[in-house]
Coordinates of C-alpha atoms in Angstrom, one line a residue:
X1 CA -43.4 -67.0 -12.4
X2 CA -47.1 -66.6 -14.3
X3 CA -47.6 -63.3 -12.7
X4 CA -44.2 -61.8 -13.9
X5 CA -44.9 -63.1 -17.4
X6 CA -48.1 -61.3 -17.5
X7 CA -46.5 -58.7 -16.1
X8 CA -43.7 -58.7 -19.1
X9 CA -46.4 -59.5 -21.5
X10 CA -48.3 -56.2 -20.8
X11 CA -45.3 -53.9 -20.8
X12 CA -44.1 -55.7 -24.3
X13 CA -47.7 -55.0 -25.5
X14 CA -47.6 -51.3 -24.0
X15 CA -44.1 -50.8 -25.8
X16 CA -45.8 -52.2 -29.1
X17 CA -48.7 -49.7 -29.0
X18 CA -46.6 -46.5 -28.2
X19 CA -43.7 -48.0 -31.0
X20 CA -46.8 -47.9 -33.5
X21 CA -48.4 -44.7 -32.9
X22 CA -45.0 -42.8 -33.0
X23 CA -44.0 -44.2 -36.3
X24 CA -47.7 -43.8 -38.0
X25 CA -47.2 -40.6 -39.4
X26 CA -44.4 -42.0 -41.2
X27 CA -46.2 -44.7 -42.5
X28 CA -46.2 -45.0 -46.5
X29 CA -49.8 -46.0 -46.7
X30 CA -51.7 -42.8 -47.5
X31 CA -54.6 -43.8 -45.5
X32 CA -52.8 -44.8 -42.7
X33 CA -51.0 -41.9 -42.7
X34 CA -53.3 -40.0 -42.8
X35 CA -55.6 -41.4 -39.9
X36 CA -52.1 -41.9 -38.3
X37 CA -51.3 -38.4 -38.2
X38 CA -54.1 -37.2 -36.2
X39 CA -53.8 -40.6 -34.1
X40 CA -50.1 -39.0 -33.2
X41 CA -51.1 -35.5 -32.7
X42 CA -53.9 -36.0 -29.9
X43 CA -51.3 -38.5 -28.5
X44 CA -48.1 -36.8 -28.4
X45 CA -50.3 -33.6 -27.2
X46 CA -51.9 -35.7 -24.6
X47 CA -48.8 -37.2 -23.3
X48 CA -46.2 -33.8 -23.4
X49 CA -49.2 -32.1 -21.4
X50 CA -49.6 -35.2 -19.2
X51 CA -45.6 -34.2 -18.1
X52 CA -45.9 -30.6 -18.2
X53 CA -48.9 -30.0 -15.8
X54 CA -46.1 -30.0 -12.8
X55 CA -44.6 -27.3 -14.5
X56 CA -47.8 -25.1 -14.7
X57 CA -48.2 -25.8 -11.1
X58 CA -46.0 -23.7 -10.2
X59 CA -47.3 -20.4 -12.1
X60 CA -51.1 -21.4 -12.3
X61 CA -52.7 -19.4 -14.9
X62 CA -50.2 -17.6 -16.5
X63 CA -50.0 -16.6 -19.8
X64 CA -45.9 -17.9 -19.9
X65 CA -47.1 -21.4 -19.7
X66 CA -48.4 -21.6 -22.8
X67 CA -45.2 -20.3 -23.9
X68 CA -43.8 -22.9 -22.3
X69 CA -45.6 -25.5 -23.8
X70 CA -45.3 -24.3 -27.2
X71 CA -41.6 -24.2 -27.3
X72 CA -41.9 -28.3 -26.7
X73 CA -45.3 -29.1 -28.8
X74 CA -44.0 -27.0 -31.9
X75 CA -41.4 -29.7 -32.8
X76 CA -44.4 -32.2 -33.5
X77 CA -44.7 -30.4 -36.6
X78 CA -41.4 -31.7 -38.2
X79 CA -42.6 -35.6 -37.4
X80 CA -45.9 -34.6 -39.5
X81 CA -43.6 -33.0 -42.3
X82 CA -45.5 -29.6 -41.9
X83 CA -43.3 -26.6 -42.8
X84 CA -44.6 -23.4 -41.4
X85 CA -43.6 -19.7 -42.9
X86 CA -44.2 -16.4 -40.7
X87 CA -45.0 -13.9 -42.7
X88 CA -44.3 -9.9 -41.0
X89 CA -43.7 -11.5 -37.7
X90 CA -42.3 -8.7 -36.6
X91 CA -45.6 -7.0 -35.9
X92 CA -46.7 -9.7 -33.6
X93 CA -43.3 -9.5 -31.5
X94 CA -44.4 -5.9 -30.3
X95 CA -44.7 -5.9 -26.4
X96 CA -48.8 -4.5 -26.3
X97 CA -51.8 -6.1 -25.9
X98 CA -53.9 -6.4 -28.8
X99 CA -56.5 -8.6 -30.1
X100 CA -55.8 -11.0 -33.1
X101 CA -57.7 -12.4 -35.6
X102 CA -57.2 -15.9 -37.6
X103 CA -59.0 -17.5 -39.6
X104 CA -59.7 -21.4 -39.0
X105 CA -59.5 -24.1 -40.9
X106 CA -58.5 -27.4 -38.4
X107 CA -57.5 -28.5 -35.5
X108 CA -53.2 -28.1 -36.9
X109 CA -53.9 -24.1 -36.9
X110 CA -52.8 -24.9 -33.0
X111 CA -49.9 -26.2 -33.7
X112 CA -49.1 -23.0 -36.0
X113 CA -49.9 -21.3 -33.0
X114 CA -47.2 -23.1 -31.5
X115 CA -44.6 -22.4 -33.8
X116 CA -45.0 -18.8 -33.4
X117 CA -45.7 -18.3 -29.4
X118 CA -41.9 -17.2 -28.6
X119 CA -42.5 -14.4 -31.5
X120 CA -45.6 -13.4 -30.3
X121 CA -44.6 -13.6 -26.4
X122 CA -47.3 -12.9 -24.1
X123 CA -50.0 -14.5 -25.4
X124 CA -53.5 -16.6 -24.8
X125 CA -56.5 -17.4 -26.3
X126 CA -60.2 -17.9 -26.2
X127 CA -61.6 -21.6 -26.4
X128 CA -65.0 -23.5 -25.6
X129 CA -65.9 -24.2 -22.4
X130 CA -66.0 -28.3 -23.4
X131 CA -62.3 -28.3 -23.5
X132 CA -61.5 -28.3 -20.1
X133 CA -63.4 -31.2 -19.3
X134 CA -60.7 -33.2 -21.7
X135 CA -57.7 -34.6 -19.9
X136 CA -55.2 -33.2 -19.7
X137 CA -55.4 -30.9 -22.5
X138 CA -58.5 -28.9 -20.8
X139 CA -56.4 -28.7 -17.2
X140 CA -53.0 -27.8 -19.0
X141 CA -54.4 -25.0 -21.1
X142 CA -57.0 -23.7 -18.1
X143 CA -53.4 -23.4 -15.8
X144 CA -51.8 -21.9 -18.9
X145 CA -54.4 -19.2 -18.7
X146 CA -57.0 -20.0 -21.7
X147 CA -60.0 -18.2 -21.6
X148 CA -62.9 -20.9 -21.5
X149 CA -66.4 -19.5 -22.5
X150 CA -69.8 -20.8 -22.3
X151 CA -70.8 -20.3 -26.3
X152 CA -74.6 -21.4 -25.7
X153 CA -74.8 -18.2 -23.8
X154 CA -73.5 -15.1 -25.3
X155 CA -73.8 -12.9 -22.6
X156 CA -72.4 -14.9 -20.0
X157 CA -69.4 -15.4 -23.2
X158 CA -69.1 -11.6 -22.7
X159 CA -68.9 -11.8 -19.4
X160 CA -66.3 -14.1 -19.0
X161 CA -64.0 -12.6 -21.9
X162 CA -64.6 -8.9 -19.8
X163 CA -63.2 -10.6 -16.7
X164 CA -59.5 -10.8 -18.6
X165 CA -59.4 -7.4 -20.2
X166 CA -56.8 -6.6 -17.8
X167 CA -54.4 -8.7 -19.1
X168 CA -54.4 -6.7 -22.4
X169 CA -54.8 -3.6 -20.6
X170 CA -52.6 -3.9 -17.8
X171 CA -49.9 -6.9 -18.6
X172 CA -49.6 -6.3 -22.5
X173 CA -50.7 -9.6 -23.3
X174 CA -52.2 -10.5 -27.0
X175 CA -55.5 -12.1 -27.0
X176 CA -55.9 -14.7 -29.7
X177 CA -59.6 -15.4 -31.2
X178 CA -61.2 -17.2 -34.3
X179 CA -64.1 -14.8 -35.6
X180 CA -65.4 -17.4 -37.5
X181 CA -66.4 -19.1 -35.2
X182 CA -66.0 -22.7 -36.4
X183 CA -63.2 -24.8 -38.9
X184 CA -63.7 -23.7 -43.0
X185 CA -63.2 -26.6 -44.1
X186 CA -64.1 -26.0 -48.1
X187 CA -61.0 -23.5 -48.2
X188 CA -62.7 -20.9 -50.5
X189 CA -64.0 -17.9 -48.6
X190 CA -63.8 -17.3 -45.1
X191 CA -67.0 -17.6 -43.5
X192 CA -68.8 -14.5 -41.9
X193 CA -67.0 -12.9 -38.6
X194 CA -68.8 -13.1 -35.5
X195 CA -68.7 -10.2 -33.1
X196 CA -66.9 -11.1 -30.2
X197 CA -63.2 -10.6 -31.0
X198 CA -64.4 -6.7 -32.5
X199 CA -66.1 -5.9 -29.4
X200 CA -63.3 -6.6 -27.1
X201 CA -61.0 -4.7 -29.2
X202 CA -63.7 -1.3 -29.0
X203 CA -64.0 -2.0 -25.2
X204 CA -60.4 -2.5 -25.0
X205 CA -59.3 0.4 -27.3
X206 CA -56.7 -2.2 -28.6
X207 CA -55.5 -3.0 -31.9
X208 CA -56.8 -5.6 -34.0
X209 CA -53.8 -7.8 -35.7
X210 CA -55.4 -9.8 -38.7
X211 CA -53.4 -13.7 -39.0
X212 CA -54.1 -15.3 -42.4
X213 CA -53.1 -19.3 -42.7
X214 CA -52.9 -20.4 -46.2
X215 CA -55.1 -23.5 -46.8
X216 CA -54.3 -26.7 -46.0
X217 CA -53.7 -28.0 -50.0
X218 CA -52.0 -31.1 -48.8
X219 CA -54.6 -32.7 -46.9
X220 CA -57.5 -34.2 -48.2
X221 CA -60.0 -35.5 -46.0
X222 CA -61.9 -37.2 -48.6
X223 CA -59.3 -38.8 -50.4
X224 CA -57.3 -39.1 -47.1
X225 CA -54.4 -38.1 -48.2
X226 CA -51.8 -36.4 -45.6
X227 CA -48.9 -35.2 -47.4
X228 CA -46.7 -33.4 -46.5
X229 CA -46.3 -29.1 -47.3
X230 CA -46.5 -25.8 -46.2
X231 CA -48.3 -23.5 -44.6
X232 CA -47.6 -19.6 -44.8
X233 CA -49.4 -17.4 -41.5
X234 CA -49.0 -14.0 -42.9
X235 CA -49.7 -11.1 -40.4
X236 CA -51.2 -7.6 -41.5
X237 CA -50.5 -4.7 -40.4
X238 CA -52.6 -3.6 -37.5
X239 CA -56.2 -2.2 -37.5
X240 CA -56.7 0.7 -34.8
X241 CA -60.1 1.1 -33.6
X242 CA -60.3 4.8 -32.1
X243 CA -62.7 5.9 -34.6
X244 CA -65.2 2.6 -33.9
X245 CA -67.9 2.3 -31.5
X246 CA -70.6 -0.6 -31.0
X247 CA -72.4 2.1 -33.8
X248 CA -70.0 1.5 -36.6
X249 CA -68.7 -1.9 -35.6
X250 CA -69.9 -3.5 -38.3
X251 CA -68.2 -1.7 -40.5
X252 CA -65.0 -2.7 -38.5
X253 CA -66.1 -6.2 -38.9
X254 CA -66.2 -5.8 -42.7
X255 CA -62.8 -3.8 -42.7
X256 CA -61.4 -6.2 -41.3
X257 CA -63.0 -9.9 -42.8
X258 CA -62.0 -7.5 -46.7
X259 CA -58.6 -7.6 -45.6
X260 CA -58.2 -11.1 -44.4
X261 CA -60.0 -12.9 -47.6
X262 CA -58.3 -11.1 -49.5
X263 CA -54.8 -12.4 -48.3
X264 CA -56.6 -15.6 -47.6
X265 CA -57.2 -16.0 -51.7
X266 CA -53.5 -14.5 -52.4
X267 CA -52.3 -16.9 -50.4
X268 CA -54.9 -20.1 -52.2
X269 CA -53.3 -19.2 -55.2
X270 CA -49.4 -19.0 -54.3
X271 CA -49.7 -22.1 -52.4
X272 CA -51.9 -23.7 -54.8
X273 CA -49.5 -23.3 -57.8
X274 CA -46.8 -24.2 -55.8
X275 CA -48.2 -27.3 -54.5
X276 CA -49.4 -29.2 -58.0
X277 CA -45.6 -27.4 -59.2
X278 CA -44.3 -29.9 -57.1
X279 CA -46.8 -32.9 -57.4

C-alpha cells in the first residue's frame, strides 16, 4: 500500500513539473515568461529529439533527418508567440548546393532554421564540436548529418568541413554557416566575418546565399522581457564566386558582410518602427 502511494505520489509530482513547464511561456509574469520560455525551448527540444532518435536510426546521417525534425520542432514557435516572415524564399528552394550565410543573434535563429527547412530542402549545418556531447540534442543532430568541428583547432576545422564537400558537390545539399562566429547580441552591426564559410564556397565553386534575421526587438535580456513579435529572414540574391580565389577572398568577405548589414540595418529599422507602432 506505502509503496503504491509513493509510486502515485511521484508520477503526480512528474505530471506537475511537465504541466508547469508547458504552460510557462504563457505565463503573464514577464520575468517568468521570460525565463519560462527558454525553460520550454531546451525542454520541448530535448524531449521531441528524445522520440525522434528511432527515426534517425534508420537513415543515420542524412541530411533528410533534419528535415524531418524541423517539420515537428517548427510548431514550437507558435507556443512562444514568435511569427516568422520568409523573405525571397524562392532562391533558397533551388535544388544546388551552395553555401549560406546568417547572421546570429541567439539560440531562436534555430528555430527560424526550422521554420524554413522544407523550403530550403536538402540542407545541414556546421556546429561546435561541444554539442554532441549534449543529450540528445548532440546525437540527434550528429545522425541528422551536422557537421561538428573542433574550433580550438582551425586546421583540423578545415579538415573536417573538407570531408563533406561532397554533399554540396555531389548531392546538391545547402550548407548552413554563421560567419560571425558567435551570438550579436547588441543588435547594431554585425560583427566581422570569419573565413571559413568563404573558403568552402572558393574550394567548392559554389554560391554564396546571404540570410539576414531582423533583430530580436521583443526580447530584452536585461529587462527580461519576452514578448511576443516578429522576425523577418530575408534572403539575397546569390553571390557567385568564379572570379575569387584565396588572393582576393577578402574582398569576397567584404562583398558579402556590405550586403548583409546593410539589410541587417533595413531590416532594424522596419521592425523597430513597427514594434514601438504597436507598443
Amino acid at each position: 500500500m506505502s509503496a503504491a502511494f509513493d509510486i502515485f505520489n511521484w508520477e503526480n509530482l512528474l505530471a506537475t513539473i511537465l504541466l508547469s513547464i508547458l504552460l510557462l511561456p504563457f505565463s503573464t509574469n514577464r520575468t517568468v515568461r521570460f525565463y519560462g520560455c527558454y525553460v520550454f525551448y531546451v525542454f520541448s527540444v530535448s524531449t521531441i529529439g528524445f522520440f525522434l532518435l528511432p527515426f534517425f536510426l534508420l537513415q543515420p546521417k542524412s541530411v533528410k533527418n533534419l528535415t524531418l525534425a524541423a517539420i515537428v520542432l517548427k510548431h514550437l514557435t507558435k507556443c512562444l508567440g514568435i511569427e516568422w516572415e520568409l523573405r525571397n524564399g524562392e532562391i533558397l528552394k533551388e535544388a544546388k548546393g551552395a553555401v549560406i550565410v546568417a547572421n546570429h543573434q541567439s539560440m531562436l535563429d534555430i528555430m527560424g532554421m526550422w521554420n524554413i527547412w522544407e523550403v530550403m530542402g536538402n540542407c545541414t549545418a556546421v556546429a561546435k564540436k561541444e554539442l554532441i556531447y549534449v543529450p540528445p540534442f548532440g546525437p540527434m543532430a550528429w545522425l541528422g548529418g551536422l557537421i561538428f568541428i573542433d574550433r580550438k583547432n582551425p586546421k583540423k576545422a578545415n579538415d573536417q568541413i573538407r570531408s563533406r564537400y561532397n554533399l554540396i558537390n555531389k548531392e546538391k545539399t545547402k550548407i548552413w554557416l554563421f560567419p560571425e562566429g558567435t551570438r550579436n547580441k547588441k543588435a547594431e552591426n554585425l560583427l566581422p566575418f570569419k573565413k571559413g564559410a568563404f573558403r568552402m564556397a572558393i574550394e567548392c565553386k559554389a554560391p554564396i546565399i546571404p540570410v539576414i534575421y531582423s533583430p530580436y526587438y521583443f526580447i530584452d535580456g536585461e529587462k527580461k522581457t519576452f514578448d511576443k513579435g516578429k522576425i523577418i529572414i530575408s534572403v539575397l540574391e546569390p553571390i557567385t564566386v568564379d572570379e575569387y580565389s584565396f588572393d582576393n577572398m577578402d574582398s569576397l568577405i567584404d562583398k558579402t558582410y556590405n550586403l548583409m548589414n546593410t539589410e541587417y540595418n533595413k531590416l532594424k529599422n522596419e521592425t523597430s518602427f513597427e514594434y514601438y507602432q504597436k507598443s
